[in-house]
Amino acid sequence: TLLDSAPDMLATVNALRAARGAPDMRLDELRPHVSKGSRAMIAAAFPQLGQAQREEMVPVFLARYENELAKHGPPFDGVETLLGAIEADGGRWGIVTNKPEYLARLLLPLLGWQTRCAVLIGGDSLPQRKPHPLPLLHAAQSLYVAPEDCVYVGDDERDIIAARAAGMRSVVALWGYRLPEDAPERWGGDVMAGSPRDLLDPASWPA
């Protein structure tokens, strides 16, 4: 929930649609599906295809997305300020994502975060991915920090499920991507934040 990657994903999807003679998809049509991963975005962009056909498109999607990394979408407004505040306070931050690790690692230097991000766990880094708690627990262990001393910020219910299972406090990032039927107030997060700037106030973090 650091980078607004929806425009990069849109460029990826529309390149694949153009190859099939389909018109461009609108950003507002794709945005709600971004946090659900490549398969969800492919399903939204190509609803006429069967599951097997969509599965075959996943490596094509990822290869095209690699070419679009950080070209169209900037960090969410306030993210750089928030990360700087965390660092200035002596804290550390990291990324636990379901994105393939190689793509996440390619992304870091494009944003100038390669020396700032303390730990990076991708969706294929470990045998389990979110909502399983293993990636969060592994990240905490890598930093020599107890899970109960960590706060996990995410915009999807599986983020909050993973945090709870790992014994971490959680922040529901309302500035991220959600489907219309999602109900973040029911996810059980410790705190709900409307924007990264809301988290500049120490009192807004879960105690």
PDB file of C-alpha atoms in Angstrom:
ATOM      1  CA  THR A   1       0.000   0.000   0.000  1.00  0.00           C
ATOM      2  CA  LEU A   2       2.977   2.237  -0.759  1.00  0.00           C
ATOM      3  CA  LEU A   3       2.847   2.585  -4.536  1.00  0.00           C
ATOM      4  CA  ASP A   4      -0.193   3.401  -6.639  1.00  0.00           C
ATOM      5  CA  SER A   5       0.546   0.603  -9.072  1.00  0.00           C
ATOM      6  CA  ALA A   6      -2.910   0.613 -10.681  1.00  0.00           C
ATOM      7  CA  PRO A   7      -1.786   2.796 -13.632  1.00  0.00           C
ATOM      8  CA  ASP A   8       1.117   0.394 -14.291  1.00  0.00           C
ATOM      9  CA  MET A   9      -1.306  -2.517 -14.141  1.00  0.00           C
ATOM     10  CA  LEU A  10      -3.680  -0.718 -16.494  1.00  0.00           C
ATOM     11  CA  ALA A  11      -0.914  -0.242 -19.058  1.00  0.00           C
ATOM     12  CA  THR A  12      -0.156  -3.954 -18.742  1.00  0.00           C
ATOM     13  CA  VAL A  13      -3.772  -5.037 -19.148  1.00  0.00           C
ATOM     14  CA  ASN A  14      -4.408  -2.723 -22.072  1.00  0.00           C
ATOM     15  CA  ALA A  15      -1.335  -3.980 -23.910  1.00  0.00           C
ATOM     16  CA  LEU A  16      -2.703  -7.520 -23.593  1.00  0.00           C
ATOM     17  CA  ARG A  17      -6.179  -6.410 -24.637  1.00  0.00           C
ATOM     18  CA  ALA A  18      -4.787  -4.573 -27.663  1.00  0.00           C
ATOM     19  CA  ALA A  19      -2.989  -7.738 -28.730  1.00  0.00           C
ATOM     20  CA  ARG A  20      -6.403  -9.425 -28.800  1.00  0.00           C
ATOM     21  CA  GLY A  21      -8.091  -6.536 -30.612  1.00  0.00           C
ATOM     22  CA  ALA A  22     -10.021  -5.403 -27.538  1.00  0.00           C
ATOM     23  CA  PRO A  23     -10.489  -1.736 -26.564  1.00  0.00           C
ATOM     24  CA  ASP A  24      -8.736  -0.201 -23.604  1.00  0.00           C
ATOM     25  CA  MET A  25     -10.039  -0.854 -20.120  1.00  0.00           C
ATOM     26  CA  ARG A  26     -10.643   2.170 -17.895  1.00  0.00           C
ATOM     27  CA  LEU A  27      -8.645   2.729 -14.725  1.00  0.00           C
ATOM     28  CA  ASP A  28     -11.762   2.834 -12.555  1.00  0.00           C
ATOM     29  CA  GLU A  29     -12.742  -0.605 -13.913  1.00  0.00           C
ATOM     30  CA  LEU A  30      -9.416  -2.205 -13.036  1.00  0.00           C
ATOM     31  CA  ARG A  31      -8.449  -0.379  -9.843  1.00  0.00           C
ATOM     32  CA  PRO A  32     -10.680  -2.371  -7.439  1.00  0.00           C
ATOM     33  CA  HIS A  33      -9.039  -5.636  -8.539  1.00  0.00           C
ATOM     34  CA  VAL A  34      -5.379  -4.596  -8.200  1.00  0.00           C
ATOM     35  CA  SER A  35      -4.760  -5.830  -4.656  1.00  0.00           C
ATOM     36  CA  LYS A  36      -6.242  -9.238  -5.545  1.00  0.00           C
ATOM     37  CA  GLY A  37      -3.317 -10.061  -7.826  1.00  0.00           C
ATOM     38  CA  SER A  38      -2.620 -10.857 -11.461  1.00  0.00           C
ATOM     39  CA  ARG A  39      -5.246 -13.571 -11.775  1.00  0.00           C
ATOM     40  CA  ALA A  40      -8.002 -11.291 -10.533  1.00  0.00           C
ATOM     41  CA  MET A  41      -6.938  -8.526 -12.909  1.00  0.00           C
ATOM     42  CA  ILE A  42      -6.796 -10.930 -15.853  1.00  0.00           C
ATOM     43  CA  ALA A  43     -10.279 -12.190 -14.961  1.00  0.00           C
ATOM     44  CA  ALA A  44     -11.583  -8.614 -14.855  1.00  0.00           C
ATOM     45  CA  ALA A  45      -9.943  -7.746 -18.167  1.00  0.00           C
ATOM     46  CA  PHE A  46     -10.887 -10.977 -19.969  1.00  0.00           C
ATOM     47  CA  PRO A  47     -14.147 -12.233 -18.438  1.00  0.00           C
ATOM     48  CA  GLN A  48     -14.925 -14.192 -21.605  1.00  0.00           C
ATOM     49  CA  LEU A  49     -11.939 -16.504 -21.149  1.00  0.00           C
ATOM     50  CA  GLY A  50     -12.062 -19.740 -19.208  1.00  0.00           C
ATOM     51  CA  GLN A  51      -9.937 -20.333 -16.148  1.00  0.00           C
ATOM     52  CA  ALA A  52      -7.360 -22.395 -18.026  1.00  0.00           C
ATOM     53  CA  GLN A  53      -6.917 -19.674 -20.654  1.00  0.00           C
ATOM     54  CA  ARG A  54      -6.569 -17.007 -17.992  1.00  0.00           C
ATOM     55  CA  GLU A  55      -3.997 -19.109 -16.155  1.00  0.00           C
ATOM     56  CA  GLU A  56      -1.934 -19.326 -19.338  1.00  0.00           C
ATOM     57  CA  MET A  57      -1.903 -15.523 -19.473  1.00  0.00           C
ATOM     58  CA  VAL A  58      -0.316 -15.077 -16.021  1.00  0.00           C
ATOM     59  CA  PRO A  59       3.352 -15.309 -17.154  1.00  0.00           C
ATOM     60  CA  VAL A  60       2.567 -13.044 -20.122  1.00  0.00           C
ATOM     61  CA  PHE A  61       0.945 -10.544 -17.772  1.00  0.00           C
ATOM     62  CA  LEU A  62       3.924 -10.585 -15.390  1.00  0.00           C
ATOM     63  CA  ALA A  63       6.443 -10.196 -18.203  1.00  0.00           C
ATOM     64  CA  ARG A  64       4.584  -7.192 -19.576  1.00  0.00           C
ATOM     65  CA  TYR A  65       4.140  -5.696 -16.106  1.00  0.00           C
ATOM     66  CA  GLU A  66       7.905  -5.873 -15.607  1.00  0.00           C
ATOM     67  CA  ASN A  67       8.250  -3.439 -18.517  1.00  0.00           C
ATOM     68  CA  GLU A  68       5.728  -1.043 -16.961  1.00  0.00           C
ATOM     69  CA  LEU A  69       7.132  -0.980 -13.406  1.00  0.00           C
ATOM     70  CA  ALA A  70       6.909   2.498 -11.825  1.00  0.00           C
ATOM     71  CA  LYS A  71       6.386   4.171 -15.207  1.00  0.00           C
ATOM     72  CA  HIS A  72       2.831   5.354 -14.663  1.00  0.00           C
ATOM     73  CA  GLY A  73       1.968   5.349 -10.953  1.00  0.00           C
ATOM     74  CA  PRO A  74       3.784   7.239  -8.166  1.00  0.00           C
ATOM     75  CA  PRO A  75       3.800   6.425  -4.442  1.00  0.00           C
ATOM     76  CA  PHE A  76       0.484   7.239  -2.817  1.00  0.00           C
ATOM     77  CA  ASP A  77       0.274  10.831  -1.613  1.00  0.00           C
ATOM     78  CA  GLY A  78       1.971  11.130   1.764  1.00  0.00           C
ATOM     79  CA  VAL A  79       3.872   7.837   1.611  1.00  0.00           C
ATOM     80  CA  GLU A  80       7.319   9.399   1.192  1.00  0.00           C
ATOM     81  CA  THR A  81       6.627  11.765   4.079  1.00  0.00           C
ATOM     82  CA  LEU A  82       5.473   8.875   6.257  1.00  0.00           C
ATOM     83  CA  LEU A  83       8.474   6.679   5.452  1.00  0.00           C
ATOM     84  CA  GLY A  84      10.801   9.586   6.188  1.00  0.00           C
ATOM     85  CA  ALA A  85       9.088  10.162   9.539  1.00  0.00           C
ATOM     86  CA  ILE A  86       9.436   6.486  10.485  1.00  0.00           C
ATOM     87  CA  GLU A  87      13.141   6.557   9.638  1.00  0.00           C
ATOM     88  CA  ALA A  88      13.724   9.858  11.441  1.00  0.00           C
ATOM     89  CA  ASP A  89      12.167   8.346  14.562  1.00  0.00           C
ATOM     90  CA  GLY A  90      14.597   5.441  14.431  1.00  0.00           C
ATOM     91  CA  GLY A  91      12.042   2.966  13.158  1.00  0.00           C
ATOM     92  CA  ARG A  92      12.361   0.518  10.307  1.00  0.00           C
ATOM     93  CA  TRP A  93       9.905  -0.437   7.620  1.00  0.00           C
ATOM     94  CA  GLY A  94       9.676  -3.313   5.207  1.00  0.00           C
ATOM     95  CA  ILE A  95       7.432  -4.857   2.597  1.00  0.00           C
ATOM     96  CA  VAL A  96       5.511  -8.121   2.731  1.00  0.00           C
ATOM     97  CA  THR A  97       3.672  -8.517  -0.559  1.00  0.00           C
ATOM     98  CA  ASN A  98       2.012 -11.266  -2.564  1.00  0.00           C
ATOM     99  CA  LYS A  99       3.732  -9.859  -5.662  1.00  0.00           C
ATOM    100  CA  PRO A 100       6.504 -12.161  -6.951  1.00  0.00           C
ATOM    101  CA  GLU A 101       9.706 -11.286  -5.127  1.00  0.00           C
ATOM    102  CA  TYR A 102      11.722 -10.588  -8.270  1.00  0.00           C
ATOM    103  CA  LEU A 103       9.236  -7.914  -9.367  1.00  0.00           C
ATOM    104  CA  ALA A 104       9.223  -6.286  -5.946  1.00  0.00           C
ATOM    105  CA  ARG A 105      13.029  -6.202  -5.908  1.00  0.00           C
ATOM    106  CA  LEU A 106      13.144  -4.668  -9.381  1.00  0.00           C
ATOM    107  CA  LEU A 107      10.727  -2.004  -8.194  1.00  0.00           C
ATOM    108  CA  LEU A 108      12.750  -0.815  -5.170  1.00  0.00           C
ATOM    109  CA  PRO A 109      15.626   0.931  -6.998  1.00  0.00           C
ATOM    110  CA  LEU A 110      13.162   2.611  -9.355  1.00  0.00           C
ATOM    111  CA  LEU A 111      11.707   4.333  -6.296  1.00  0.00           C
ATOM    112  CA  GLY A 112      15.001   4.892  -4.465  1.00  0.00           C
ATOM    113  CA  TRP A 113      13.971   2.497  -1.708  1.00  0.00           C
ATOM    114  CA  GLN A 114      16.571  -0.237  -2.162  1.00  0.00           C
ATOM    115  CA  THR A 115      18.686   0.926   0.790  1.00  0.00           C
ATOM    116  CA  ARG A 116      15.745   2.046   2.906  1.00  0.00           C
ATOM    117  CA  CYS A 117      13.526  -1.034   2.897  1.00  0.00           C
ATOM    118  CA  ALA A 118      14.694  -3.175   5.831  1.00  0.00           C
ATOM    119  CA  VAL A 119      13.103  -6.429   4.680  1.00  0.00           C
ATOM    120  CA  LEU A 120      11.271  -7.610   1.577  1.00  0.00           C
ATOM    121  CA  ILE A 121       9.184 -10.768   1.373  1.00  0.00           C
ATOM    122  CA  GLY A 122       7.402 -11.657  -1.862  1.00  0.00           C
ATOM    123  CA  GLY A 123       4.504 -13.949  -2.519  1.00  0.00           C
ATOM    124  CA  ASP A 124       6.848 -16.692  -3.718  1.00  0.00           C
ATOM    125  CA  SER A 125       9.634 -16.152  -1.168  1.00  0.00           C
ATOM    126  CA  LEU A 126       8.269 -18.781   1.229  1.00  0.00           C
ATOM    127  CA  PRO A 127       6.070 -21.886   1.079  1.00  0.00           C
ATOM    128  CA  GLN A 128       3.081 -19.807   2.248  1.00  0.00           C
ATOM    129  CA  ARG A 129       1.747 -16.385   1.329  1.00  0.00           C
ATOM    130  CA  LYS A 130      -0.767 -14.056   2.962  1.00  0.00           C
ATOM    131  CA  PRO A 131      -3.272 -14.602   4.535  1.00  0.00           C
ATOM    132  CA  HIS A 132      -0.972 -17.193   6.121  1.00  0.00           C
ATOM    133  CA  PRO A 133       1.081 -15.509   8.867  1.00  0.00           C
ATOM    134  CA  LEU A 134       4.403 -17.073   7.816  1.00  0.00           C
ATOM    135  CA  PRO A 135       5.592 -14.149   5.617  1.00  0.00           C
ATOM    136  CA  LEU A 136       4.929 -11.632   8.392  1.00  0.00           C
ATOM    137  CA  LEU A 137       6.572 -13.816  11.023  1.00  0.00           C
ATOM    138  CA  HIS A 138       9.594 -14.376   8.779  1.00  0.00           C
ATOM    139  CA  ALA A 139       9.912 -10.622   8.175  1.00  0.00           C
ATOM    140  CA  ALA A 140       9.852  -9.922  11.919  1.00  0.00           C
ATOM    141  CA  GLN A 141      12.403 -12.647  12.576  1.00  0.00           C
ATOM    142  CA  SER A 142      14.688 -11.227   9.869  1.00  0.00           C
ATOM    143  CA  LEU A 143      14.636  -7.887  11.693  1.00  0.00           C
ATOM    144  CA  TYR A 144      15.093  -9.498  15.119  1.00  0.00           C
ATOM    145  CA  VAL A 145      11.855  -7.894  16.227  1.00  0.00           C
ATOM    146  CA  ALA A 146       9.075  -9.623  18.140  1.00  0.00           C
ATOM    147  CA  PRO A 147       5.806  -9.825  16.173  1.00  0.00           C
ATOM    148  CA  GLU A 148       3.945  -8.009  18.935  1.00  0.00           C
ATOM    149  CA  ASP A 149       6.281  -5.054  18.403  1.00  0.00           C
ATOM    150  CA  CYS A 150       5.332  -4.795  14.723  1.00  0.00           C
ATOM    151  CA  VAL A 151       2.438  -3.066  12.994  1.00  0.00           C
ATOM    152  CA  TYR A 152       1.295  -4.309   9.590  1.00  0.00           C
ATOM    153  CA  VAL A 153      -0.454  -1.935   7.200  1.00  0.00           C
ATOM    154  CA  GLY A 154      -2.572  -3.370   4.399  1.00  0.00           C
ATOM    155  CA  ASP A 155      -5.540  -2.650   2.162  1.00  0.00           C
ATOM    156  CA  ASP A 156      -6.925  -6.170   1.818  1.00  0.00           C
ATOM    157  CA  GLU A 157      -8.703  -8.431   4.288  1.00  0.00           C
ATOM    158  CA  ARG A 158      -6.016 -11.082   3.902  1.00  0.00           C
ATOM    159  CA  ASP A 159      -3.492  -8.535   5.223  1.00  0.00           C
ATOM    160  CA  ILE A 160      -5.474  -8.111   8.411  1.00  0.00           C
ATOM    161  CA  ILE A 161      -6.055 -11.860   8.764  1.00  0.00           C
ATOM    162  CA  ALA A 162      -2.306 -12.474   8.396  1.00  0.00           C
ATOM    163  CA  ALA A 163      -1.424  -9.779  10.917  1.00  0.00           C
ATOM    164  CA  ARG A 164      -3.865 -11.133  13.484  1.00  0.00           C
ATOM    165  CA  ALA A 165      -2.586 -14.695  13.022  1.00  0.00           C
ATOM    166  CA  ALA A 166       1.005 -13.461  13.396  1.00  0.00           C
ATOM    167  CA  GLY A 167       0.222 -11.614  16.614  1.00  0.00           C
ATOM    168  CA  MET A 168       0.842  -8.217  15.036  1.00  0.00           C
ATOM    169  CA  ARG A 169      -1.255  -5.095  15.343  1.00  0.00           C
ATOM    170  CA  SER A 170      -2.776  -3.917  12.090  1.00  0.00           C
ATOM    171  CA  VAL A 171      -3.803  -0.800  10.198  1.00  0.00           C
ATOM    172  CA  VAL A 172      -6.446  -0.976   7.474  1.00  0.00           C
ATOM    173  CA  ALA A 173      -5.232   1.293   4.665  1.00  0.00           C
ATOM    174  CA  LEU A 174      -8.377   2.820   3.226  1.00  0.00           C
ATOM    175  CA  TRP A 175      -6.365   4.569   0.501  1.00  0.00           C
ATOM    176  CA  GLY A 176      -5.625   1.272  -1.232  1.00  0.00           C
ATOM    177  CA  TYR A 177      -7.691  -0.887  -3.564  1.00  0.00           C
ATOM    178  CA  ARG A 178     -11.029  -2.469  -2.671  1.00  0.00           C
ATOM    179  CA  LEU A 179     -13.933  -4.116  -4.428  1.00  0.00           C
ATOM    180  CA  PRO A 180     -17.330  -2.428  -3.966  1.00  0.00           C
ATOM    181  CA  GLU A 181     -18.547  -5.313  -1.828  1.00  0.00           C
ATOM    182  CA  ASP A 182     -15.569  -5.167   0.544  1.00  0.00           C
ATOM    183  CA  ALA A 183     -16.388  -4.024   4.075  1.00  0.00           C
ATOM    184  CA  PRO A 184     -13.087  -3.028   5.714  1.00  0.00           C
ATOM    185  CA  GLU A 185     -14.824  -2.072   8.939  1.00  0.00           C
ATOM    186  CA  ARG A 186     -15.581  -5.784   9.391  1.00  0.00           C
ATOM    187  CA  TRP A 187     -12.044  -7.032   8.868  1.00  0.00           C
ATOM    188  CA  GLY A 188     -11.090  -6.632  12.507  1.00  0.00           C
ATOM    189  CA  GLY A 189      -8.144  -4.285  12.034  1.00  0.00           C
ATOM    190  CA  ASP A 190      -6.930  -2.377  15.064  1.00  0.00           C
ATOM    191  CA  VAL A 191      -7.015   0.998  13.300  1.00  0.00           C
ATOM    192  CA  MET A 192      -8.437   2.340  10.051  1.00  0.00           C
ATOM    193  CA  ALA A 193      -6.474   5.081   8.286  1.00  0.00           C
ATOM    194  CA  GLY A 194      -7.840   7.194   5.454  1.00  0.00           C
ATOM    195  CA  SER A 195      -4.451   8.254   4.078  1.00  0.00           C
ATOM    196  CA  PRO A 196      -0.728   7.813   4.785  1.00  0.00           C
ATOM    197  CA  ARG A 197      -0.696  11.311   6.265  1.00  0.00           C
ATOM    198  CA  ASP A 198      -3.097  10.172   8.978  1.00  0.00           C
ATOM    199  CA  LEU A 199      -0.308   7.951  10.284  1.00  0.00           C
ATOM    200  CA  LEU A 200       2.035  10.892  10.796  1.00  0.00           C
ATOM    201  CA  ASP A 201       0.274  11.364  14.139  1.00  0.00           C
ATOM    202  CA  PRO A 202       1.748   8.814  16.577  1.00  0.00           C
ATOM    203  CA  ALA A 203      -1.589   8.687  18.360  1.00  0.00           C
ATOM    204  CA  SER A 204      -3.224   7.251  15.233  1.00  0.00           C
ATOM    205  CA  TRP A 205      -1.193   4.024  15.418  1.00  0.00           C
ATOM    206  CA  PRO A 206      -2.597   1.041  17.330  1.00  0.00           C
ATOM    207  CA  ALA A 207      -1.367   0.925  20.922  1.00  0.00           C
TER     208      ALA A 207
END
